[in-house]
PDB file of C-alpha atoms and ligand atoms in Angstrom:
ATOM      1  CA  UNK A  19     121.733 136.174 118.200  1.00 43.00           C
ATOM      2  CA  UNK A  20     122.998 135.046 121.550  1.00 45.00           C
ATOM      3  CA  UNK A  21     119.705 135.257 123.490  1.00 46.00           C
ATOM      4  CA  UNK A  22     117.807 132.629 121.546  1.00 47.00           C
ATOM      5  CA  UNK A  23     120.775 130.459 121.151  1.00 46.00           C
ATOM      6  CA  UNK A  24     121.428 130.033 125.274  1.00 47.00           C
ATOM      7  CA  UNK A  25     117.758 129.555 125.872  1.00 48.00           C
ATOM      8  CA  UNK A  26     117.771 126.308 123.669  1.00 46.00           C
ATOM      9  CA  UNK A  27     120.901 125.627 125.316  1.00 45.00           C
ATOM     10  CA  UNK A  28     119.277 125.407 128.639  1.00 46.00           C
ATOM     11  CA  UNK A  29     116.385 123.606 127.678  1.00 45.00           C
ATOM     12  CA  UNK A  30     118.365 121.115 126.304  1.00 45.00           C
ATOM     13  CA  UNK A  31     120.779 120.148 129.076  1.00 46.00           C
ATOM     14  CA  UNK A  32     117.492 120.496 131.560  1.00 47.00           C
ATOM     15  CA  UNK A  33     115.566 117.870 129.075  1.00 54.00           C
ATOM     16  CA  UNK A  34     118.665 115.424 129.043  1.00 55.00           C
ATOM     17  CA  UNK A  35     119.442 115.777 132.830  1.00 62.00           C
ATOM     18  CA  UNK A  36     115.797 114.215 133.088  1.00 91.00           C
ATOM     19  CA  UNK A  37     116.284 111.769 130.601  1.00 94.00           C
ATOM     20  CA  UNK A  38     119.675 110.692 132.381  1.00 95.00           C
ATOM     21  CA  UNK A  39     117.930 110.794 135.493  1.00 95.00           C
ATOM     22  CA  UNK A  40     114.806 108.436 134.784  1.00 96.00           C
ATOM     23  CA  UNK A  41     117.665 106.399 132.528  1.00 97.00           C
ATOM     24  CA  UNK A  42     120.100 105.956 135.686  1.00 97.00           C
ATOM     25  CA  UNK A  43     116.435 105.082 138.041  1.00 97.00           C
ATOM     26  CA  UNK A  44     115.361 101.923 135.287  1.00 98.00           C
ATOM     27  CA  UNK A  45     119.227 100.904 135.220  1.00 98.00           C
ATOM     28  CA  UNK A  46     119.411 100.784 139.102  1.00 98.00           C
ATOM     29  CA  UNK A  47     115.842  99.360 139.179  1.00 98.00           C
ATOM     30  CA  UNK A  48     116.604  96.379 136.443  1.00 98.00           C
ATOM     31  CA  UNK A  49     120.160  95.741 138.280  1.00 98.00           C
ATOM     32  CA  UNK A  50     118.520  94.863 141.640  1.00 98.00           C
ATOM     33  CA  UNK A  51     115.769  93.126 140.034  1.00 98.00           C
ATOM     34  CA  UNK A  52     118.257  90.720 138.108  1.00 97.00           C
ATOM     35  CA  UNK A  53     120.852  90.794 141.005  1.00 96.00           C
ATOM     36  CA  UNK A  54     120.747  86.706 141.561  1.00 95.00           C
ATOM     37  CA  UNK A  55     119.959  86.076 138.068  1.00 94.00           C
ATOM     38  CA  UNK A  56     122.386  84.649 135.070  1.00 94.00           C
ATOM     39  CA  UNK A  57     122.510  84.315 131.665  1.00 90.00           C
ATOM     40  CA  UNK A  58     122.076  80.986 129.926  1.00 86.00           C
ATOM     41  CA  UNK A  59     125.553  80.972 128.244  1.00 86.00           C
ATOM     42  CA  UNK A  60     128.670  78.835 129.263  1.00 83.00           C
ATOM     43  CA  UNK A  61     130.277  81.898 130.829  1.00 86.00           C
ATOM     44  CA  UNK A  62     127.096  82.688 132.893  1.00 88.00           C
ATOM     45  CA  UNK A  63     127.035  86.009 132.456  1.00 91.00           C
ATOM     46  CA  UNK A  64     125.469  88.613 134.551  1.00 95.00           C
ATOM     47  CA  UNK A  65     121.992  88.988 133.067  1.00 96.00           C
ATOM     48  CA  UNK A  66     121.646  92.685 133.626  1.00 97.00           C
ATOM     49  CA  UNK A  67     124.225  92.784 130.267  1.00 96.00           C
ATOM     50  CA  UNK A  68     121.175  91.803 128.697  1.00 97.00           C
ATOM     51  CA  UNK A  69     118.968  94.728 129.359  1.00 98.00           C
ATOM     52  CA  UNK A  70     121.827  97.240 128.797  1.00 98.00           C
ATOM     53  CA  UNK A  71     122.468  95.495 125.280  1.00 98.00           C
ATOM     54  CA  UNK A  72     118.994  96.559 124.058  1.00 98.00           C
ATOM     55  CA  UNK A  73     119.433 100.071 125.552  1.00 98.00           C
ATOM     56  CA  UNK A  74     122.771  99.846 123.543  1.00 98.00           C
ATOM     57  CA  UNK A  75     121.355  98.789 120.311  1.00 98.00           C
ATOM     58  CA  UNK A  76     118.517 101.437 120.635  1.00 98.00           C
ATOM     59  CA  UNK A  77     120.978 104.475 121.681  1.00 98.00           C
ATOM     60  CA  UNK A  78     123.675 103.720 118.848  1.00 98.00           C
ATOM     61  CA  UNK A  79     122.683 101.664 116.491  1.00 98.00           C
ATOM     62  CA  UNK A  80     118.927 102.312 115.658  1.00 98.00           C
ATOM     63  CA  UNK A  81     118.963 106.415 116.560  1.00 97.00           C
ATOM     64  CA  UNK A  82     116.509 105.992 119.036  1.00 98.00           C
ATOM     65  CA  UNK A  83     116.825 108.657 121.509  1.00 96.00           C
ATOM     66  CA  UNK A  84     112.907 108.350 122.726  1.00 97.00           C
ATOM     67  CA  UNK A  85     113.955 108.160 126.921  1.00 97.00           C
ATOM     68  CA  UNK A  86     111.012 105.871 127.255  1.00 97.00           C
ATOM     69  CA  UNK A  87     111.644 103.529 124.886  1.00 98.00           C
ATOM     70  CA  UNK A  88     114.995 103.568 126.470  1.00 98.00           C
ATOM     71  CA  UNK A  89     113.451 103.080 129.941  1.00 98.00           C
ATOM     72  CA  UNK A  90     111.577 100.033 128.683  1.00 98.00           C
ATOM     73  CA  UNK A  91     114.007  98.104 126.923  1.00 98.00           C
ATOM     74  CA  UNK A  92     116.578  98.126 130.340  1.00 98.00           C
ATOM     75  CA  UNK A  93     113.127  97.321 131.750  1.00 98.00           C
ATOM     76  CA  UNK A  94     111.887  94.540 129.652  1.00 98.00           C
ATOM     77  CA  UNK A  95     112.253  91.362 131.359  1.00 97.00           C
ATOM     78  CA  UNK A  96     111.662  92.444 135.117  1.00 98.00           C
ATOM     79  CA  UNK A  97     108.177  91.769 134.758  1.00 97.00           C
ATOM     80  CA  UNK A  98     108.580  88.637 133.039  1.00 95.00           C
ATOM     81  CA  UNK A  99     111.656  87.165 134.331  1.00 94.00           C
ATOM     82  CA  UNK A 100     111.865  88.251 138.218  1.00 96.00           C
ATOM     83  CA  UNK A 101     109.322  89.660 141.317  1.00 95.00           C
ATOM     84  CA  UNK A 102     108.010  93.008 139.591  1.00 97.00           C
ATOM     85  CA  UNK A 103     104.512  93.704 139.099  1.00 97.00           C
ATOM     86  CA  UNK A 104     102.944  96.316 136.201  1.00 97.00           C
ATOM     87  CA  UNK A 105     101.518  98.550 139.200  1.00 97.00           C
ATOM     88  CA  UNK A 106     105.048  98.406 140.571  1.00 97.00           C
ATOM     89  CA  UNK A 107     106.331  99.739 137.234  1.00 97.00           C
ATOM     90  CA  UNK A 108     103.562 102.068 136.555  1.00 96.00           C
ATOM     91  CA  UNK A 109     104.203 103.560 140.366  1.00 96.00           C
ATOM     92  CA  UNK A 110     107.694 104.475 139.208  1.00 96.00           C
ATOM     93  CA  UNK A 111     108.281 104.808 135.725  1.00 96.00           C
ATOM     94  CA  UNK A 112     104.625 105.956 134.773  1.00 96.00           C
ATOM     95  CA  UNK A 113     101.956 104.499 132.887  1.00 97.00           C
ATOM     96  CA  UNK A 114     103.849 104.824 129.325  1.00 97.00           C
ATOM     97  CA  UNK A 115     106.922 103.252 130.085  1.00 97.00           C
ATOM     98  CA  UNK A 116     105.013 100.858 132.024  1.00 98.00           C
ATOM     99  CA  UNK A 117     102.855  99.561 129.118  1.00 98.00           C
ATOM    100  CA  UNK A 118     105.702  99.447 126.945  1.00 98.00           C
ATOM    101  CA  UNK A 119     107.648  96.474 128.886  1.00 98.00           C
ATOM    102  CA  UNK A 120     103.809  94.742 129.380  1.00 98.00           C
ATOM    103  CA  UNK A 121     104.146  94.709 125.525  1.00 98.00           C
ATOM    104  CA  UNK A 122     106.933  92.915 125.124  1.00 98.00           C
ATOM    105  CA  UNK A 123     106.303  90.472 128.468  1.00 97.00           C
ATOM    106  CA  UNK A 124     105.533  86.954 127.193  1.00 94.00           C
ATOM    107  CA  UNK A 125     102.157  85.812 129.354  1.00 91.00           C
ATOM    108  CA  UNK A 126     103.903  82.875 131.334  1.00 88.00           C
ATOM    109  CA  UNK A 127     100.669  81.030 131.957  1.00 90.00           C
ATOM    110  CA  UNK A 128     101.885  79.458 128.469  1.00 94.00           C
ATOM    111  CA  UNK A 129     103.575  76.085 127.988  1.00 94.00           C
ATOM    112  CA  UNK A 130     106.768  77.687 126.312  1.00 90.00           C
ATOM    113  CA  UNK A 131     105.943  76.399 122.650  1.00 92.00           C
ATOM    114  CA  UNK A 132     102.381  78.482 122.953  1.00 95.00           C
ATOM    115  CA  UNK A 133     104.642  81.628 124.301  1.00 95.00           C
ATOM    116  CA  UNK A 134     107.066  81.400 121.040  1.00 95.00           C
ATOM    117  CA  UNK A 135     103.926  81.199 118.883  1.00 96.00           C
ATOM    118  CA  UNK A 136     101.858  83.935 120.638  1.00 97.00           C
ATOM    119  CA  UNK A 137     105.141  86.154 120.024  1.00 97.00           C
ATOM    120  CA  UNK A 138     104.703  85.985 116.024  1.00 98.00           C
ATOM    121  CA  UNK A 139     101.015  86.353 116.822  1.00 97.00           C
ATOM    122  CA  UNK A 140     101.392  89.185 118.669  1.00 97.00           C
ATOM    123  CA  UNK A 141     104.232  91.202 117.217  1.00 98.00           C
ATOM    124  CA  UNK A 142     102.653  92.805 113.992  1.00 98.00           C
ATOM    125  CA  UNK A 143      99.815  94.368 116.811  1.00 98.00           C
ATOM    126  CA  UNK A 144     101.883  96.052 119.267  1.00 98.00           C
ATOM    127  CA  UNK A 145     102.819  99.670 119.581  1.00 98.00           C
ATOM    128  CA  UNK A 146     105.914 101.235 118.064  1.00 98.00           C
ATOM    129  CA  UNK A 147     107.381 101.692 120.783  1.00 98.00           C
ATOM    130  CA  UNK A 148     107.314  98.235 121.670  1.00 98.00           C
ATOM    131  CA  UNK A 149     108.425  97.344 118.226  1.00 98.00           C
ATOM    132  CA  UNK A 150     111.519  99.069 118.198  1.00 98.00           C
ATOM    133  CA  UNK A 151     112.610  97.472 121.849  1.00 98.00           C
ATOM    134  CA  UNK A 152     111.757  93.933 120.529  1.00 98.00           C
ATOM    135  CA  UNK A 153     113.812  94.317 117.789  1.00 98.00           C
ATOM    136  CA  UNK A 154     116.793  95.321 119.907  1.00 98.00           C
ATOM    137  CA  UNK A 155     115.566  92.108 121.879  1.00 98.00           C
ATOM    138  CA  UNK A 156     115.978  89.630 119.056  1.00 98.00           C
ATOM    139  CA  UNK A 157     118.981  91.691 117.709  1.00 98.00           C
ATOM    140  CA  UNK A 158     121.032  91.112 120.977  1.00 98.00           C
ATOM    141  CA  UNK A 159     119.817  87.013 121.095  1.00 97.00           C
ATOM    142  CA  UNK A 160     121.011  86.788 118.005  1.00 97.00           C
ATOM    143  CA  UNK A 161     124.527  88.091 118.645  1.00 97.00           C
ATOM    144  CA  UNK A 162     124.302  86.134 122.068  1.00 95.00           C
ATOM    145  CA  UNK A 163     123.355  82.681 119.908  1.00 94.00           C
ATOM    146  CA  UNK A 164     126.353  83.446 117.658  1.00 95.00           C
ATOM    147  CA  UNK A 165     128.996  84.605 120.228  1.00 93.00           C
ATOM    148  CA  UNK A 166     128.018  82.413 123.324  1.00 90.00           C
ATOM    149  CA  UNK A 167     125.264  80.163 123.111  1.00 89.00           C
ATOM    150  CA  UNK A 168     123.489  78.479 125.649  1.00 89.00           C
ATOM    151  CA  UNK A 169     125.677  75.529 127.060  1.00 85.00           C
ATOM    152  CA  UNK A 170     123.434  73.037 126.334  1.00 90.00           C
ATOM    153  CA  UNK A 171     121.610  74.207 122.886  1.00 91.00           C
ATOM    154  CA  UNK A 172     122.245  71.719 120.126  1.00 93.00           C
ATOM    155  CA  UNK A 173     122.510  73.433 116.702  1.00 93.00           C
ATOM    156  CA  UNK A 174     119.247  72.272 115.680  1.00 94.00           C
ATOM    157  CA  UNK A 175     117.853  74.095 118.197  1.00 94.00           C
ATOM    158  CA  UNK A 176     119.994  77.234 118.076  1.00 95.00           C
ATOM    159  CA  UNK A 177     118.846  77.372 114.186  1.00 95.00           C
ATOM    160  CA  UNK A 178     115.023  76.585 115.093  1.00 96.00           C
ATOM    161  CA  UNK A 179     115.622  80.031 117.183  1.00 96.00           C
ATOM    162  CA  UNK A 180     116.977  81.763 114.164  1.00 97.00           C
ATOM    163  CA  UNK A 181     113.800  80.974 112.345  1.00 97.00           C
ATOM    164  CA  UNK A 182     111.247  81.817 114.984  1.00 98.00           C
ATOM    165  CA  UNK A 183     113.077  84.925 115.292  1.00 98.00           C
ATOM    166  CA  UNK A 184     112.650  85.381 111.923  1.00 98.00           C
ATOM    167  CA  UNK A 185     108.930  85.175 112.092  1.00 98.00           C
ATOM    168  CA  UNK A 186     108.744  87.623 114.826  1.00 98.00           C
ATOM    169  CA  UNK A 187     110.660  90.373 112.914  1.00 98.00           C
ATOM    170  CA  UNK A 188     108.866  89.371 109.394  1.00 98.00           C
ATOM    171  CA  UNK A 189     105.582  91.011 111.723  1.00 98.00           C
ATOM    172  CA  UNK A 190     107.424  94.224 112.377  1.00 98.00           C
ATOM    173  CA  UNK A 191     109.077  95.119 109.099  1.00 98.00           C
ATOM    174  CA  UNK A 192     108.695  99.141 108.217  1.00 98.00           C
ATOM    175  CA  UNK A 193     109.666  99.793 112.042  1.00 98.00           C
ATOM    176  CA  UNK A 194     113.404 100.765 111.970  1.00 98.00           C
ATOM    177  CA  UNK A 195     115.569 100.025 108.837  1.00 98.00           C
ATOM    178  CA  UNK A 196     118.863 100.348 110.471  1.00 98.00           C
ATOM    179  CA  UNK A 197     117.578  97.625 113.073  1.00 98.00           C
ATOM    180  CA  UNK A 198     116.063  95.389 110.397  1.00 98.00           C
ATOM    181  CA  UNK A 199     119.529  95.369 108.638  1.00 98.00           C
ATOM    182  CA  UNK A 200     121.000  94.255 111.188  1.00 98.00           C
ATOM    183  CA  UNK A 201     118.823  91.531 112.459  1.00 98.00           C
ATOM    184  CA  UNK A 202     118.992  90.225 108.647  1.00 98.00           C
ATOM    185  CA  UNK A 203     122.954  90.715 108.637  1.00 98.00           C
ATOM    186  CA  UNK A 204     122.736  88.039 111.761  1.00 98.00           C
ATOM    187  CA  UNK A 205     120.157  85.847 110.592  1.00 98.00           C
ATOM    188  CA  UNK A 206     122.335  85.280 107.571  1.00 97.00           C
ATOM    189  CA  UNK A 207     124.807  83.745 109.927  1.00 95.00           C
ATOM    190  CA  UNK A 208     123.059  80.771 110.788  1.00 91.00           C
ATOM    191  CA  UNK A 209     124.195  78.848 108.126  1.00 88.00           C
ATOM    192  CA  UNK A 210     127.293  79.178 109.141  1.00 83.00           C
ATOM    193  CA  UNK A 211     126.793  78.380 112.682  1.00 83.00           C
ATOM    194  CA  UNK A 212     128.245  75.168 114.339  1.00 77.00           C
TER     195      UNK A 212
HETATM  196 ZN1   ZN B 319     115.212  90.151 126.414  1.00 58.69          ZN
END
């Protein structure tokens, strides 16, 4: 049956030129945002690797093909990390995308030891969606803490991190297996770190 089998063709490539489209708009959008800004490893590396990581993780690793979960995770930290406001977001990504990345912004008003903690507060509460991009998040800060840490991270602290990050996931277990194997696979790694 040809007929049918063209017309899903063609709805298909019209749904993933829009995906690639509003994919290609949050990649330019997070680049320019993070243009000045650098990772906290020796190599200081360009900090939009960061963002594309998670979109990484989510595309290949975890299955997730959901474009606005996508959207949010190259998204995440231009809220919390450079000059971008929610109405800026909502104006052009939408209002779902747009919540998503609020989700996962830390509130900065917080002395950094009350941010960590309202993380493992917060996690078990949040929306799938939002789930599934903050486990990418603490997926690719794990393999960032093991590959290239921050220059001047002592191992205590690198293995306190291991264990907050810990916490976090523990609230957002029955999210994504694939993801949750992984992020154990890492954590296991700390012992070995030095
Ligand atoms: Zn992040």
């Amino acid at each position: 049956m040809p007929e049918p089998a063209e017309s899903v063709l063609a709805t298909r490539s019209v749904t993933n030129s829009d995906a690639a489209g509003l994919l290609f708009k949050a990649l330019a959008f997070a680049s320019e945002k993070h243009r000045n800004q650098r990772r906290k490893d020796a190599d200081a590396s360009p900090y939009i690797n960061h963002p594309i990581a998670l979109a990484n993780v989510l595309a290949n690793e975890a299955g997730v093909n959901d474009t606005d979960v996508l959207c949010a995770a190259i998204l995440h930290d231009t809220v919390e990390d450079t000059e971008t406001s929610y109405d800026e977001l909502v104006a052009t990504f939408g209002l779902k995308i747009a919540d998503i990345v609020m989700e996962v912004t830390d509130d900065k008003s917080l002395h950094w030891t009350e941010r960590k903690e309202a993380q493992v507060n917060h996690a078990p509460h949040i929306s799938r969606e939002a789930k599934l991009v903050k486990l990418a998040d603490k997926i690719c800060n794990l393999r960032d803490m093991l590959a290239c840490p921050p220059a001047n991270w002592k191992i205590e602290r690198r293995v306190a991190y291991f264990h907050w990050a810990a916490r976090v996931v523990e609230g957002m277990r029955g999210t994504n297996a694939s993801m949750e194997t992984i992020f154990d696979a890492l954590f296991s790694q700390h012992e070995g770190m030095t």
